[in-house]
């Protein structure tokens, strides 16, 4: 029986009650069972299922976008763009699965003369899915980091079932998107139970603690992410937890860059820190500029306008609390405050301080604040840029606004490589493209798993683990490890990569 | 100044006192500083340094092997073989670094028409070292899993400094090996502080807790490894902890295999579970055989001889305690006890039970016991093999002794893929070859990081993290990401692998 795409796109409301412990238990068991069946599908089948989900979501756009607008205050244009990004992402993971190099397939033939001192047996190694993954949706991207977002797409692509803990910020959108995803997967032949939703913080914790669950993925705050990480690590069987938490995304402007194009930098910075009402995890929250900078002068005179309200009450409260605390810190002044916008939109605000104040106690001033604000820090000597880079915690991004002739760039890059997942040169960190080479991660507290990325095709690597088959007969091997695979993938044979 | 290789090989004794907290602090700081310099070296330089260590250890064999023999009771032949394996491993990692595909280098060119809905920036992604790694040495492989073992080799190869927590089971060997490694690295031009040793459990914990340390690696017991994992996870900045803990390595013998070659299987099993006095983490500790098996009959009549004493007093005590407990469990009997060996060697002992006893409470009977013992479990129906596979915890290995026509093999393989890091077919799990496709890992409690391996070239992946460079100028990129790299490596360019 096939449901038409139109049938899938019917507005649903979220359940009135949170998911009970018994229901979480049932969902986890069904998820594990579905995972065993899903792991047996071939890559082509998994790819088609991901594409079916993408198609169904695109078809459901006329239903989904109005609900999203109502629940998140984001504009229709932004939401349509985000949904397009989300379905593109699903299709890119379908391509990644079909192409197969994420399997890192390796074949070592038996070698009696292997120089280790003992004969080498035949070994064939590939990746298998981890098992059920609990995905905690974020509020700030109701499509791209929510129900059918990057974590869900990469986990399903890897062959893992997904238990989606819905974000309370957009409940009806979550319910409706969830129904579209489930129906599309089932129509594509995926096992029942491969994807399900749970509601409420307690249900999320219960799912993460469930013995059948084998990994967690999260996008959100440092506090919330760390609490979940601690649950994942303290289970009788600890499981990996891929949390993307917080980042201030420092931007380092050199003196030469300020001299060459200060006004332009100020305009670009303003566009970046107010984009999406400043609610991106890659918002530049810290701008380092030289003393007497053109950037600062221009910012002081910039009209900061803010059209859109913030996502929800918790973010509004957090914005005002953090802004009030930072403004009252000694050595911090308001560089520019926007005019009070109409309606519920927040007032954009730029704060300013001197680098010596920052370096005296970085933890006091370097803090993520969701919303249209940032801290402009004036330095005197470019070596202070390196000092700041050394002083900050792990970041998702760090940006150099510099000239190619700037000597400080090499030192700064060397320090920042240890601090951030993505380094930018004369571009702005907001806007995280979904590509093969993207890295959206970084040392703690940017993430709880610094080696991994939650955006880009490498995100699939989080949800697989390696298994080696020694001396195994052909008919029991995964296809990609056989001598004549039906769906070939790049392999390393006796240590040499072979297309 | 160059020290000749002969000068390196001078017997040293371990320090009388454990490393103090102040000394750990100094070592960690020096390690971080050395790491910053080491990260700037090119791959060829790192490869040469690893090869220099291998050469120095080979040259020092006449000094090292007698100390090892004295401290571990292992035979000269075994120790010579293990040292050869250790230096081979260092050279294989040198080759891995030179070859460079572990960097997973990716280049996405800018694409204004990228179908995501927004232009794709130029992104170039590679791997950088995590930073200082604390390696906890094991007792059972005084070379291959100790001071200059796989964890040290792979961490240095990745570009990370190593702080080695010496195992108390072979202190003088650790001191001497450590001196050889340090001198070889310094002679090869590596920065001072890149490799150092700490002594004592408290110093190990202090090092793992140190803010400058970015990862831990461990081979040992479940209890000890879990305690260290908990420390690593509960730090203010949690760090990855790669612990290889425990495994009973079940072996599943089908009825057809028993019928075809029961006597041969019994002989091979005896050789495997008594190899190295049964002190391998891949020792087959559980053998499942059909009712009325030839294997069982032959084992009952096998003379179990044991020439070598166990590694140390703690292992002797653990062997006797576990054996006493298991023997006294209801439903467990002694299948065969070896004659009491001369000297301090333990008495090899085979226990036996029925599968229903095992399945009634798997945790009671499925337990790792270092030493020459194993539990032989009789089943009636081959579906019980699948039941046992489902009931057991994570394992380093699982082995099928079967015929190609055995129907149960497919079901068993599907279940075991979720349980073990390496699946073997008609070979024995002891002997872990160092190769490109090796996987020495597995779900908890086999390891604390199921996606990773501690043996084989993929072990290097544990100690790197990805960084993306967006729109970066050529002169500030890592060599492997430039348009014309001095040392090319396999890269993925716009999604396509290119040699």
PDB file of N, CA and C in Angstrom, chain A residues 417 420-422 438-439 441-442 450-453, chain B residues 125-128 464-468:
ATOM      1  N   UNK A 417      44.427  26.361  15.268  1.00  0.00           N
ATOM      2  CA  UNK A 417      44.204  24.980  14.823  1.00  0.00           C
ATOM      3  C   UNK A 417      43.905  24.075  16.022  1.00  0.00           C
ATOM      4  N   UNK A 420      39.900  25.384  17.308  1.00  0.00           N
ATOM      5  CA  UNK A 420      38.646  25.469  16.554  1.00  0.00           C
ATOM      6  C   UNK A 420      38.550  24.382  15.492  1.00  0.00           C
ATOM      7  N   UNK A 421      37.324  24.041  15.132  1.00  0.00           N
ATOM      8  CA  UNK A 421      37.091  23.054  14.093  1.00  0.00           C
ATOM      9  C   UNK A 421      37.184  23.614  12.684  1.00  0.00           C
ATOM     10  N   UNK A 422      36.906  24.921  12.539  1.00  0.00           N
ATOM     11  CA  UNK A 422      36.963  25.530  11.205  1.00  0.00           C
ATOM     12  C   UNK A 422      37.637  26.883  11.321  1.00  0.00           C
ATOM     13  N   UNK A 438      33.374  19.913   4.850  1.00  0.00           N
ATOM     14  CA  UNK A 438      32.962  20.750   5.974  1.00  0.00           C
ATOM     15  C   UNK A 438      33.377  20.102   7.298  1.00  0.00           C
ATOM     16  N   UNK A 439      33.703  20.950   8.285  1.00  0.00           N
ATOM     17  CA  UNK A 439      33.963  20.484   9.638  1.00  0.00           C
ATOM     18  C   UNK A 439      33.219  21.411  10.581  1.00  0.00           C
ATOM     19  N   UNK A 441      32.607  21.315  14.185  1.00  0.00           N
ATOM     20  CA  UNK A 441      32.952  20.669  15.441  1.00  0.00           C
ATOM     21  C   UNK A 441      34.032  21.481  16.107  1.00  0.00           C
ATOM     22  N   UNK A 442      34.743  20.881  17.017  1.00  0.00           N
ATOM     23  CA  UNK A 442      35.826  21.590  17.681  1.00  0.00           C
ATOM     24  C   UNK A 442      36.019  21.098  19.094  1.00  0.00           C
ATOM     25  N   UNK A 450      35.575  16.077  19.944  1.00  0.00           N
ATOM     26  CA  UNK A 450      36.290  17.013  19.071  1.00  0.00           C
ATOM     27  C   UNK A 450      36.754  16.442  17.745  1.00  0.00           C
ATOM     28  N   UNK A 451      36.816  15.125  17.623  1.00  0.00           N
ATOM     29  CA  UNK A 451      37.294  14.563  16.360  1.00  0.00           C
ATOM     30  C   UNK A 451      36.210  14.529  15.298  1.00  0.00           C
ATOM     31  N   UNK A 452      34.977  14.834  15.674  1.00  0.00           N
ATOM     32  CA  UNK A 452      33.862  14.590  14.755  1.00  0.00           C
ATOM     33  C   UNK A 452      33.227  15.883  14.257  1.00  0.00           C
ATOM     34  N   UNK A 453      32.401  15.751  13.232  1.00  0.00           N
ATOM     35  CA  UNK A 453      31.652  16.881  12.687  1.00  0.00           C
ATOM     36  C   UNK A 453      30.165  16.536  12.677  1.00  0.00           C
TER      37      UNK A 453
ATOM     38  N   UNK B 125      39.961  20.347   4.223  1.00  0.00           N
ATOM     39  CA  UNK B 125      39.860  19.692   5.530  1.00  0.00           C
ATOM     40  C   UNK B 125      40.914  18.612   5.663  1.00  0.00           C
ATOM     41  N   UNK B 126      41.577  18.600   6.812  1.00  0.00           N
ATOM     42  CA  UNK B 126      42.552  17.547   7.079  1.00  0.00           C
ATOM     43  C   UNK B 126      42.534  17.251   8.568  1.00  0.00           C
ATOM     44  N   UNK B 127      43.485  16.444   9.029  1.00  0.00           N
ATOM     45  CA  UNK B 127      43.531  16.042  10.428  1.00  0.00           C
ATOM     46  C   UNK B 127      44.748  16.654  11.110  1.00  0.00           C
ATOM     47  N   UNK B 128      44.547  17.058  12.347  1.00  0.00           N
ATOM     48  CA  UNK B 128      45.655  17.581  13.160  1.00  0.00           C
ATOM     49  C   UNK B 128      45.744  16.739  14.436  1.00  0.00           C
ATOM     50  N   UNK B 464      43.866  11.954  16.175  1.00  0.00           N
ATOM     51  CA  UNK B 464      43.751  13.146  15.328  1.00  0.00           C
ATOM     52  C   UNK B 464      42.324  13.668  15.364  1.00  0.00           C
ATOM     53  N   UNK B 465      42.171  14.927  14.996  1.00  0.00           N
ATOM     54  CA  UNK B 465      40.841  15.519  14.846  1.00  0.00           C
ATOM     55  C   UNK B 465      40.848  16.373  13.588  1.00  0.00           C
ATOM     56  N   UNK B 466      39.673  16.550  13.013  1.00  0.00           N
ATOM     57  CA  UNK B 466      39.583  17.251  11.740  1.00  0.00           C
ATOM     58  C   UNK B 466      39.509  18.762  11.940  1.00  0.00           C
ATOM     59  N   UNK B 467      40.144  19.492  11.037  1.00  0.00           N
ATOM     60  CA  UNK B 467      40.030  20.950  10.980  1.00  0.00           C
ATOM     61  C   UNK B 467      39.787  21.333   9.524  1.00  0.00           C
ATOM     62  N   UNK B 468      38.826  22.228   9.310  1.00  0.00           N
ATOM     63  CA  UNK B 468      38.572  22.728   7.959  1.00  0.00           C
ATOM     64  C   UNK B 468      39.100  24.158   7.838  1.00  0.00           C
TER      65      UNK B 468
END
